[in-house]
XYZ file of C-alpha atoms in Angstrom:
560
model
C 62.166 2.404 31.850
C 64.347 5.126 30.384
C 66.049 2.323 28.168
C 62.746 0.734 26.930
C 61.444 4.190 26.208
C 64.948 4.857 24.165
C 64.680 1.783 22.636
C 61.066 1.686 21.118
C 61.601 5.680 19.844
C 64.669 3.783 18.488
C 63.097 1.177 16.534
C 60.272 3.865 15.400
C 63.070 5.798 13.899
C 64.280 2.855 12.321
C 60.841 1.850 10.691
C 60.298 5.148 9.780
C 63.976 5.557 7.715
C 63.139 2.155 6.455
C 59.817 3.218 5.346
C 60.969 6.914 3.828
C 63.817 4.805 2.238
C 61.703 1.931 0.561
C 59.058 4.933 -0.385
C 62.025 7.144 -2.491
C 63.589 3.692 -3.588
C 60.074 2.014 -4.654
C 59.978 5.357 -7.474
C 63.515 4.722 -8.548
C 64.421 2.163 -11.810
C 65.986 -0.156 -9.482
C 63.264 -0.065 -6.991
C 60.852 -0.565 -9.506
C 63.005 -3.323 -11.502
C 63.146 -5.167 -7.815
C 59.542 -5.176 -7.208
C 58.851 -6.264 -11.214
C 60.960 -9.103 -10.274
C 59.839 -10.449 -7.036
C 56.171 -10.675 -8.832
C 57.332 -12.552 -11.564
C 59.559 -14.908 -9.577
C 57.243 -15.686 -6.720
C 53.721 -15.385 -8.311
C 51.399 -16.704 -11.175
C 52.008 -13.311 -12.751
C 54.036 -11.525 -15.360
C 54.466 -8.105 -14.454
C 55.979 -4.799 -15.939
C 56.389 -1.264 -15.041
C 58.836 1.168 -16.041
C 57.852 3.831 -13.566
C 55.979 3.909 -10.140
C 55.517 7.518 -8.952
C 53.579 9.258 -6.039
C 52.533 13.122 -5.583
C 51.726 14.333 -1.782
C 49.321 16.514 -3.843
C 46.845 13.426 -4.195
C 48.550 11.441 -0.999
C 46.077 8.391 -1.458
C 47.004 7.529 -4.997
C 49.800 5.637 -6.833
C 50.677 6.548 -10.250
C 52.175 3.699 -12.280
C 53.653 4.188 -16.141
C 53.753 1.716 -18.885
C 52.285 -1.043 -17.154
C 52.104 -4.826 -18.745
C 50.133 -7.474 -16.812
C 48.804 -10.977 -16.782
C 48.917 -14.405 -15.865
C 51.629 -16.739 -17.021
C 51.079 -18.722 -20.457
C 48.194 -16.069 -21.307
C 47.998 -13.397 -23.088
C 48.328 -10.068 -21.183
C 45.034 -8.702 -19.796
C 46.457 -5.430 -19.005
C 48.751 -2.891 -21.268
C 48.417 1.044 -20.118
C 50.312 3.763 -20.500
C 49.425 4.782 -17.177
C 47.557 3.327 -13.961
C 46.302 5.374 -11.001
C 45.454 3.100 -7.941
C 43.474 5.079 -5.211
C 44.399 3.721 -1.721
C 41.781 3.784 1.738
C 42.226 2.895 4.681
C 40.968 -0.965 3.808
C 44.305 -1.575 2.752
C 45.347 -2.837 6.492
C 42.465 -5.370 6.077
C 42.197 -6.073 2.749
C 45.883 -4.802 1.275
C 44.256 -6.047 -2.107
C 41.044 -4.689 -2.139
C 41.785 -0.506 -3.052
C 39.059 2.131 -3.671
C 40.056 2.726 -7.607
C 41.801 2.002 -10.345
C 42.216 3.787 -13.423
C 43.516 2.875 -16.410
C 44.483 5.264 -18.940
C 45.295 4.702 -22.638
C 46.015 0.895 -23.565
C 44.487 -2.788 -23.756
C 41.909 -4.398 -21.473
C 41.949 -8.130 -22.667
C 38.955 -10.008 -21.365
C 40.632 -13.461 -20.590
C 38.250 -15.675 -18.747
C 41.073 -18.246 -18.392
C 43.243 -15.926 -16.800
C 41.572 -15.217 -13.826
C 40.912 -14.477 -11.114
C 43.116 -11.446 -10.634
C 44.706 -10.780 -7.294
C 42.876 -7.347 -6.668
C 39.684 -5.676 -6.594
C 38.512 -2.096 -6.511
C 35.542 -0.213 -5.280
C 35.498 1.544 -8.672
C 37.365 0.322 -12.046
C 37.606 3.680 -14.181
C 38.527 3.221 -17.881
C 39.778 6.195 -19.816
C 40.473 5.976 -23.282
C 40.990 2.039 -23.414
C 40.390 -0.638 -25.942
C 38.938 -3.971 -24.769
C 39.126 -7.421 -26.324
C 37.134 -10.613 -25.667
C 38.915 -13.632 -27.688
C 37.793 -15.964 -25.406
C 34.189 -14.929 -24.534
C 32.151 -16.036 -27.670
C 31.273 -12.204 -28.500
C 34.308 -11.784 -30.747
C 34.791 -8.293 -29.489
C 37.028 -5.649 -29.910
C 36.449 -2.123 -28.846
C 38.504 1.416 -28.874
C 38.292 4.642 -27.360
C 36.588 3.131 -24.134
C 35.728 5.141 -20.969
C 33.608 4.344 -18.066
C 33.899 2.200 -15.117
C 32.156 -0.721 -13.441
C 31.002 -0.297 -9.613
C 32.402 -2.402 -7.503
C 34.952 -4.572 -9.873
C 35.406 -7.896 -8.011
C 36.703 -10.325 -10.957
C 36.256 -13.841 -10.011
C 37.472 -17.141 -11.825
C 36.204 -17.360 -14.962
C 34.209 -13.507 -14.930
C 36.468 -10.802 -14.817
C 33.976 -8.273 -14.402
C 32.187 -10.078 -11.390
C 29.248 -11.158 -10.475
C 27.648 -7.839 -8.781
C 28.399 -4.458 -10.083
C 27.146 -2.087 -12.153
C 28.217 -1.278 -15.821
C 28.602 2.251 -17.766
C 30.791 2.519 -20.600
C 31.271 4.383 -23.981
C 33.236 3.499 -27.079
C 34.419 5.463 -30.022
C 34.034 2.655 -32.108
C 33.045 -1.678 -31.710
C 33.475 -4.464 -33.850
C 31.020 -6.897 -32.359
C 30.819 -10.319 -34.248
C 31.773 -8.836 -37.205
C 29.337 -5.840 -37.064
C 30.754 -2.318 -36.906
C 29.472 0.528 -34.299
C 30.569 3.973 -33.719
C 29.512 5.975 -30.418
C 28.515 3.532 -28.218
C 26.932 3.656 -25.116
C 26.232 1.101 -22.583
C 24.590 1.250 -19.306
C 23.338 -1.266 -17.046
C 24.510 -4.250 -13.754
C 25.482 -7.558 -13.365
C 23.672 -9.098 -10.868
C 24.341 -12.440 -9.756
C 25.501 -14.093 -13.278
C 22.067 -12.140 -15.301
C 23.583 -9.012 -17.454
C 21.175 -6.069 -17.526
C 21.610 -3.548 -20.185
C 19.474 -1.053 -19.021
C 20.424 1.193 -22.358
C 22.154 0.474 -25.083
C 22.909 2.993 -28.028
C 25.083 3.326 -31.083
C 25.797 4.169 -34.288
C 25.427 1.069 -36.847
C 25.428 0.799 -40.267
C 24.991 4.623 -40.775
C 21.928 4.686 -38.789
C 20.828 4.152 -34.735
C 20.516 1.569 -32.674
C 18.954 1.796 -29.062
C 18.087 -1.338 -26.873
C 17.413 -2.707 -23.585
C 18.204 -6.631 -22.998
C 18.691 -9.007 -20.250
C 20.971 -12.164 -20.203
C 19.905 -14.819 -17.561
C 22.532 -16.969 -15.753
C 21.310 -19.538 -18.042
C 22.528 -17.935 -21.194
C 19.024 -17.519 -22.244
C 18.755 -13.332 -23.455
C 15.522 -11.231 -23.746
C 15.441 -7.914 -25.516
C 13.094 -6.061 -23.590
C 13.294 -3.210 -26.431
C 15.267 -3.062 -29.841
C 15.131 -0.131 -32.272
C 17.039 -0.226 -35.726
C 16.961 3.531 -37.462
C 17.777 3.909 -41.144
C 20.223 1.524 -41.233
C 22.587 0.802 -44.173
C 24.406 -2.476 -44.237
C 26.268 -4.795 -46.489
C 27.078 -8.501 -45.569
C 29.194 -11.015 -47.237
C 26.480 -13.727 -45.363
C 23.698 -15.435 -47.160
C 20.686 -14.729 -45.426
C 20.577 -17.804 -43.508
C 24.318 -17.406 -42.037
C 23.085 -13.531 -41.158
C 20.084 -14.755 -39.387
C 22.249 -17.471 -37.683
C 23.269 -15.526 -34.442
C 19.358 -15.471 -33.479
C 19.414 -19.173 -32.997
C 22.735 -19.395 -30.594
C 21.377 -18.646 -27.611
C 19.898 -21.112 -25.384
C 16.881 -19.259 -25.927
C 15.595 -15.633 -26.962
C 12.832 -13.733 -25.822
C 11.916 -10.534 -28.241
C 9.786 -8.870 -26.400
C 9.681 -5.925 -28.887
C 11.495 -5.251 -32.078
C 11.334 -2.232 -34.283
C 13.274 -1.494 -37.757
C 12.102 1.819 -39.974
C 13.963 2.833 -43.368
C 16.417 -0.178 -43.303
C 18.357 -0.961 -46.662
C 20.440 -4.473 -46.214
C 21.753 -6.692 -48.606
C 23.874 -9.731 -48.878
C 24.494 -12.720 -51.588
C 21.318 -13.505 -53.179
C 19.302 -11.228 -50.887
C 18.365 -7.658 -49.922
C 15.559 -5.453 -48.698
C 14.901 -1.602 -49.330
C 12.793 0.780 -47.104
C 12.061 -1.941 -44.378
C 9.980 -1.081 -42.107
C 9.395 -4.059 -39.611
C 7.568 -4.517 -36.140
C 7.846 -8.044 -34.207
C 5.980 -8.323 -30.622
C 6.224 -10.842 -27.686
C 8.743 -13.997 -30.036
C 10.570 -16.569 -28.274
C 13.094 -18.760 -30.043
C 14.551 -21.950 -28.524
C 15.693 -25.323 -30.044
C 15.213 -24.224 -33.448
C 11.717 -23.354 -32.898
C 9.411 -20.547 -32.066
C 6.554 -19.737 -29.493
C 4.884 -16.652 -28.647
C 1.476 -15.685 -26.677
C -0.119 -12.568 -27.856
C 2.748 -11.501 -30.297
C 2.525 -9.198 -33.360
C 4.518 -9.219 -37.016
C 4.173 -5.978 -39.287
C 6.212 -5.551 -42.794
C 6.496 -3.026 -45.278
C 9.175 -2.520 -47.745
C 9.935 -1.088 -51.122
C 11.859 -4.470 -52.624
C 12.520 -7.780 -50.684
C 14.870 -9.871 -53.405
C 15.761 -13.766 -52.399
C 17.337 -15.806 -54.945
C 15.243 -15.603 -58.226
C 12.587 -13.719 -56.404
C 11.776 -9.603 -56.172
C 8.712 -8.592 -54.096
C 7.706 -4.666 -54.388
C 5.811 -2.947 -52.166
C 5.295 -6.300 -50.025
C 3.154 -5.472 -46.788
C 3.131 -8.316 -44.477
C 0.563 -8.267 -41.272
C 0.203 -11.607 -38.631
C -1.115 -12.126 -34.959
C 1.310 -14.698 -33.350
C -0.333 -17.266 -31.034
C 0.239 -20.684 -29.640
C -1.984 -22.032 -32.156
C 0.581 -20.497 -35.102
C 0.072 -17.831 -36.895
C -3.150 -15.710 -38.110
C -2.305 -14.320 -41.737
C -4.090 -10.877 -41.232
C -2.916 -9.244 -44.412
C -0.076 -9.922 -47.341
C 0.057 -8.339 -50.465
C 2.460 -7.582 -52.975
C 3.763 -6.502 -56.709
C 5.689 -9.431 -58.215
C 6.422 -9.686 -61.972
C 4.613 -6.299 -62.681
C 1.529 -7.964 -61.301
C -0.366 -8.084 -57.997
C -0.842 -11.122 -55.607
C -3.041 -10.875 -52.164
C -3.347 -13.567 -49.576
C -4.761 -14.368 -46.604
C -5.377 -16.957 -43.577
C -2.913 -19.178 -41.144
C -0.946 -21.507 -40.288
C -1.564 -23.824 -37.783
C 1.240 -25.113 -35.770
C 0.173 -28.616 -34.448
C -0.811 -29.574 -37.948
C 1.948 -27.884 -39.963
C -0.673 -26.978 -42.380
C -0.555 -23.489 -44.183
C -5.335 -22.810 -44.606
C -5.422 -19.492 -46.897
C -8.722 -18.049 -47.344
C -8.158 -16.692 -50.010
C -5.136 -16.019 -52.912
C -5.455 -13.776 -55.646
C -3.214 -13.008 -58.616
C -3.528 -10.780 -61.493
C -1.381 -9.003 -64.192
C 1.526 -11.542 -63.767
C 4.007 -11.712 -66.401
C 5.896 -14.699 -65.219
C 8.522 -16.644 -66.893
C 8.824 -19.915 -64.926
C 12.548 -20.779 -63.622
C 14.491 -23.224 -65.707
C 13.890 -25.724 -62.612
C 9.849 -25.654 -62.004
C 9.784 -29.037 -62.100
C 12.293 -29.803 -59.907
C 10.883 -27.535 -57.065
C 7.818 -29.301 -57.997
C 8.700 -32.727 -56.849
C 10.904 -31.788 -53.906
C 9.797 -32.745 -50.750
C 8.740 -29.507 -48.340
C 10.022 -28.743 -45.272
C 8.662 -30.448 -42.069
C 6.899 -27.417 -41.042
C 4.436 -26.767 -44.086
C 3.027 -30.475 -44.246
C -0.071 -29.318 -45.845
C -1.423 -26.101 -48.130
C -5.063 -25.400 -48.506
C -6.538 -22.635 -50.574
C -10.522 -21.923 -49.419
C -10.981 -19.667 -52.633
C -8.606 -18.819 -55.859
C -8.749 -16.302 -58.492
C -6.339 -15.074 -61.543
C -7.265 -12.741 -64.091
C -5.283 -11.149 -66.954
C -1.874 -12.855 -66.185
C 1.071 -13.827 -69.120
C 2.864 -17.455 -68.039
C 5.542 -18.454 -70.079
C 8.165 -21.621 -69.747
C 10.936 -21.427 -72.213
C 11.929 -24.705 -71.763
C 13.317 -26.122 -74.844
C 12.188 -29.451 -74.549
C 8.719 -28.039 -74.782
C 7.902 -24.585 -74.073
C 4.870 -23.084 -73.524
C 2.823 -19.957 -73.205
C -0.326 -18.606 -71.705
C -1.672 -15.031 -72.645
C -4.476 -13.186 -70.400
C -4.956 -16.312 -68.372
C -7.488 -16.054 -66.189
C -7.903 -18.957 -63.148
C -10.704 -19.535 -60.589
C -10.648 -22.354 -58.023
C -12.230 -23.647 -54.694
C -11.902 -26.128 -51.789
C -8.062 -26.755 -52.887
C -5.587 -28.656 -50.926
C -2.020 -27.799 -52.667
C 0.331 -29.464 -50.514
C -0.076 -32.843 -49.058
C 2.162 -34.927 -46.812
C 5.045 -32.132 -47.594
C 4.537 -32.824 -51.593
C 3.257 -30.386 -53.822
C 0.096 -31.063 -56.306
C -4.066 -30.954 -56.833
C -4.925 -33.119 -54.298
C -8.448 -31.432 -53.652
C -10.353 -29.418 -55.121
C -12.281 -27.310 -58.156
C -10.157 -25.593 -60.403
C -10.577 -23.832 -63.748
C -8.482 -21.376 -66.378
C -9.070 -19.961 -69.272
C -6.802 -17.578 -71.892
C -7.192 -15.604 -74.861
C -4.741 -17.333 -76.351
C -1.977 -19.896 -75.877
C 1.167 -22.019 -77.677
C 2.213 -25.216 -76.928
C 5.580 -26.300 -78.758
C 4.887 -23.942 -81.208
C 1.104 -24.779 -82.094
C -0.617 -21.368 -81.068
C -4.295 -22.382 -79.657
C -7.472 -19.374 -78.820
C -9.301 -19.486 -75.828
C -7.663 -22.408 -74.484
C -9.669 -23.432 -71.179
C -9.723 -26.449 -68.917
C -11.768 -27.481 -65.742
C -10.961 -29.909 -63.436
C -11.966 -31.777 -60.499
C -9.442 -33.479 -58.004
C -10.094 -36.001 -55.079
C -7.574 -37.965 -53.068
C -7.605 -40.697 -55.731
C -7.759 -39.026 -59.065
C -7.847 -35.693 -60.654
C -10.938 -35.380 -63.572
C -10.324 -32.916 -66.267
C -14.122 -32.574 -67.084
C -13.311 -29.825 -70.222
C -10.401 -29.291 -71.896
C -10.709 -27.165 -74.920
C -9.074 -25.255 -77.450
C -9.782 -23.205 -80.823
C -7.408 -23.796 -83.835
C -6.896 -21.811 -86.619
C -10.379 -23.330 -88.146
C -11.496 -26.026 -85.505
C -12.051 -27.137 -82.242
C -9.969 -29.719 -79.738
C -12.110 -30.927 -76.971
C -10.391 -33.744 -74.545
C -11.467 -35.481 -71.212
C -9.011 -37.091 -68.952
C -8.159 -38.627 -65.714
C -4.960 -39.033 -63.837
C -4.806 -41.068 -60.775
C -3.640 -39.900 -57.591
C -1.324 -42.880 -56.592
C 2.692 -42.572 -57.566
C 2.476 -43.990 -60.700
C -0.114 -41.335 -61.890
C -1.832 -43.501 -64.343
C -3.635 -41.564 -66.995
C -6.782 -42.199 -69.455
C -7.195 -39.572 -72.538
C -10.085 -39.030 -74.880
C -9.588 -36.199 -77.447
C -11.117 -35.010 -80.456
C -10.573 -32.954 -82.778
C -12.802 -30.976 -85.590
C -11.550 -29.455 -88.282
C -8.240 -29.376 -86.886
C -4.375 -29.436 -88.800
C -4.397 -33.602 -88.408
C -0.543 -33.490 -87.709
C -1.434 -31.153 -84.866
C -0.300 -33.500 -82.758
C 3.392 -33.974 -84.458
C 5.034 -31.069 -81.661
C 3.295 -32.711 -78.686
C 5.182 -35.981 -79.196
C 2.977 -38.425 -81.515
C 5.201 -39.509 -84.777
C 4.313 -38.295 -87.979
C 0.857 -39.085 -89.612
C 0.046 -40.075 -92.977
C -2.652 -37.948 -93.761
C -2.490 -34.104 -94.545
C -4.220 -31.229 -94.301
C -7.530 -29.980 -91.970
C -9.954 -32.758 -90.824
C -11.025 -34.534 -88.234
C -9.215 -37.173 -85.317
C -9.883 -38.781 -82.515
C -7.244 -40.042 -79.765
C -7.184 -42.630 -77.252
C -4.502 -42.501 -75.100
C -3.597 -44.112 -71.804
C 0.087 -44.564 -69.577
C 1.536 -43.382 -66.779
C 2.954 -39.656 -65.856
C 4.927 -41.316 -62.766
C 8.037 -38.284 -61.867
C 11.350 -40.009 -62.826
C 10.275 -42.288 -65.398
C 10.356 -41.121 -69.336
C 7.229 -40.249 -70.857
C 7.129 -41.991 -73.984
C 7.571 -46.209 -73.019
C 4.136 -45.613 -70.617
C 2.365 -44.296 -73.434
C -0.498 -47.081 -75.647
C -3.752 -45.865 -77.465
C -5.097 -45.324 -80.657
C -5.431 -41.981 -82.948
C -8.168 -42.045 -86.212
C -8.146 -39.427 -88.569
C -10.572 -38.436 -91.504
C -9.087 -35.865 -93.840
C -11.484 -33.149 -95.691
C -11.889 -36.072 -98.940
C -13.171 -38.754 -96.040
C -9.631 -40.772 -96.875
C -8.830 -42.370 -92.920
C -6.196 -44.021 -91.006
C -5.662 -45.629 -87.551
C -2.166 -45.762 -85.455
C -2.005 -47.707 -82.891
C 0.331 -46.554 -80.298
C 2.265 -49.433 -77.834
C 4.786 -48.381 -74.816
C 5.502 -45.013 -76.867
C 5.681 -47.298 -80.663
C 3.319 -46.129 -83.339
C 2.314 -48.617 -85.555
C -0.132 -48.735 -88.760
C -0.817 -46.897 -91.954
């Protein structure tokens, strides 16, 4: 017994050297350069350390220096100057499993292809740390992070685990492409859902402050977002900065605030925005909402050719569509007001009413063009229940023939504007009248025209116009079908009788003031020249009773 006794004591002795040996060794170069190797030659990993130290002042913890780690063919998901790994007893369960690390001053790559990692924590502590998702679809990249997650049990393919919870601060963030400065970020991952319970940062020289959820679907909801006096500049059109809205499975808004926001981008910008949105979903390229709100104000809103000032913009959101509450603006030093909705199973925009007055509006060098193109699937049809203009300046400066409207004022009822995604007077009363007008540079007073339009034609029941000592009156009908066939009666009293020379009839061989009368009929159809669809018949008595008769046939004047 005295020999087993000596011999156990022995082999205690022996452990223990072995032990205090491998301890002192383990914190020398070459102990450290051993262990280094036997990772990297008989795991997945690629491991460095240039020091591994240990203080009996903090007996639990294991100090190692200028660590570089991660799985072979990656990129490394750790670099740190410095890593503190708190021990417990666990570790003769669980040797992997320790109560913390820390990592102090270097890289945190978030590689979902390189996990899982062989370790877990009770606590991950960051101090000073940047972090980088390449592979995550954030495109993120943030410095001067501290913080920690609680408990840190990566997995494959989520290195921050399933269950823990989050709170974190960064100097500064680049998150797809957007800049943010003191950030702070505090919330759990719970089973695969991401809940930011607060969010805050510095953006765009003003303050951001949210609260979101992401489901395990990939479907988010922002529970709360605030935007404060922001001030940002983009390189995107509007359409490529609006883009990250739609990548989500789906998004839930529940409530969205933005006060005293300038932005602006290629072709578009906004000043003083002030903007509300309650209770939006988007999914699939399309929206829904129950009960949901939409409140604008700004100074300017510019897109493309357009500049609204002082637009205010008020809607109830529904399943139905959209209720039109209030919009009103200054555009082109003038003032235009609508209201009404859209419905969404019809696609059809009904305003009650659209006013417009003091306009002075120089059409774009492509009216026509917008004209005839085709609207989007999602305005199929545009009714007006009531119209008015008053005192407005229209102008086209088209060379071909230009045209211009002074104090035109407009009333109109019953109007359908767009039909089957085309626009045009497809229903309706309609009437204008100016002080004075020029058409290819023939100046006209009081111009005015009425007109009445049904599905098949549109009836111009008075179109008339003052000279500079007579009177045109006309009547005329255009059909409603493609080819737009049209029927012309005008007359003219003590009119110029080559009035008509800059609106496209030839030459006449009479001069001076008198009387005519025209007969015209053809076809307006888009796409097709004027001229070749054009046959009637002008006669004109000059102020001696001399006459003469053209005859007009597919846009050929004939006759003396």
């Amino acid at each position: 017994m005295k020999f087993a006794g000596k011999f156990f004591f022995a082999l205690l002795i022996a452990i223990f050297a072995v032990l205090v040996a491998g301890y002192f060794l383990a914190q020398t170069p070459w102990g450290t350069g051993k262990i280094v190797r036997w990772v990297n030659g008989n795991t997945g990993y690629n491991l460095q350390i240039r020091a591994v130290s240990h203080s009996w002042q903090a007996p639990g913890h294991i100090m190692l220096s200028g660590v570089t780690f991660g799985r072979k063919g990656h990129s490394p998901t750790l670099v740190a100057k410095q890593v503190d790994i708190g021990l417990s007893a666990r570790q003769f369960s669980e040797p992997m499993h320790v109560d913390t690390i820390l990592l102090d001053g270097g890289t945190l790559n978030l590689l979902p292809s390189a996990a899982p990692l062989p370790f877990q924590a009770e606590r991950l502590q960051l101090t000073n740390m940047a972090i980088n998702s390449p592979e995550t679809g954030w495109n993120l990249t943030a410095q001067r992070v501290s913080g920690g997650l609680v408990p840190w049990k990566p997995e494959p393919g989520n290195i921050l685990g399933k269950d823990t919870q989050i709170q974190l601060s960064a100097g500064s963030l680049l998150l797809n492409g957007i800049p943010a400065t003191n950030v702070l970020i505090q919330g759990k991952i719970a089973q695969q859902e991401v809940i930011l319970q607060t969010v805050g940062a510095d953006i765009a020289r003003g303050a951001l402050t949210a609260s979101a959820r992401r489901n395990s679907d990939g479907s988010w909801e922002i529970e709360m977002l605030r935007l404060n006096d922001i001030r940002l500049q983009t390189a995107k059109s509007l359409a490529d900065f609006l883009a990250p809205l739609a990548t989500p499975p789906s998004l839930m808004i529940d409530r969205l605030e933005v006060t005293g926001a300038r932005m602006e981008g290629p072709q578009w910008a906004v000043t003083d925005l002030n903007f509300s949105l309650r209770n939006l979903a988007l999914a699939n390229g399309e929206w829904s909402s129950n009960d949901g709100q939409i409140s604008l104000n700004a100074s300017d809103i510019i897109y493309g050719p357009f500049q609204f000032t002082d637009p205010i913009f008020n809607a109830d959101l529904s399943a139905d569509g959209i209720k039109i509450r209030q919009f009103s603006s200054r555009w082109e030093r003038g003032m235009i007001r609508a209201d009404g909705e859209w419905l969404r199973q019809s696609h059809t925009l009904a305003l009650n009413e659209v006013a417009v007055a003091g306009l002075e509006y120089t059409l774009p060098a492509q009216w026509k063009t917008w004209w005839q193109t085709a609207l989007p699937d999602w305005l199929k049809t545009v009714t007006v229940g009531r119209f008015s203009a008053s005192r407005n300046l229209l102008i086209d400066i088209n060379p071909d023939f230009p045209f211009q409207f002074t104090s035109l004022d407009g009333d109109g009822s019953g109007l359908t504007l767009v039909k089957d995604n085309q626009w045009g007077i497809w229903q309706g009363k309609l009437s204008f009248a100016a002080a004075g007008a020029t058409f290819n540079k023939v100046d006209v007073r009081r111009p005015s025209v009425s007109l009445n339009a049904t599905p098949g034609s549109i009836a111009l029941t008075e179109l008339s116009a003052f000279t500079e000592k007579g009177l045109l009156d006309a009547k005329a009908q255009v059909s409603q079908t493609a080819e737009r066939a049209l029927s012309l009666q005008l007359t003219g009293k003590g009119v110029p009788l080559d009035i008509l020379h800059n609106w496209g009839w030839p030459a006449v061989p009479l001069s001076g003031n008198g009387n005519l009368q025209l007969s015209l009929q053809g076809r307006l159809q888009a796409g097709l020249p004027l001229a070749p669809g054009m046959n009637g018949t002008l006669h004109l008595t000059d102020s001696k009773g001399n006459q003469a008769q053209q005859t007009m046939h597919q846009g050929t004047v004939t006759g003396n």
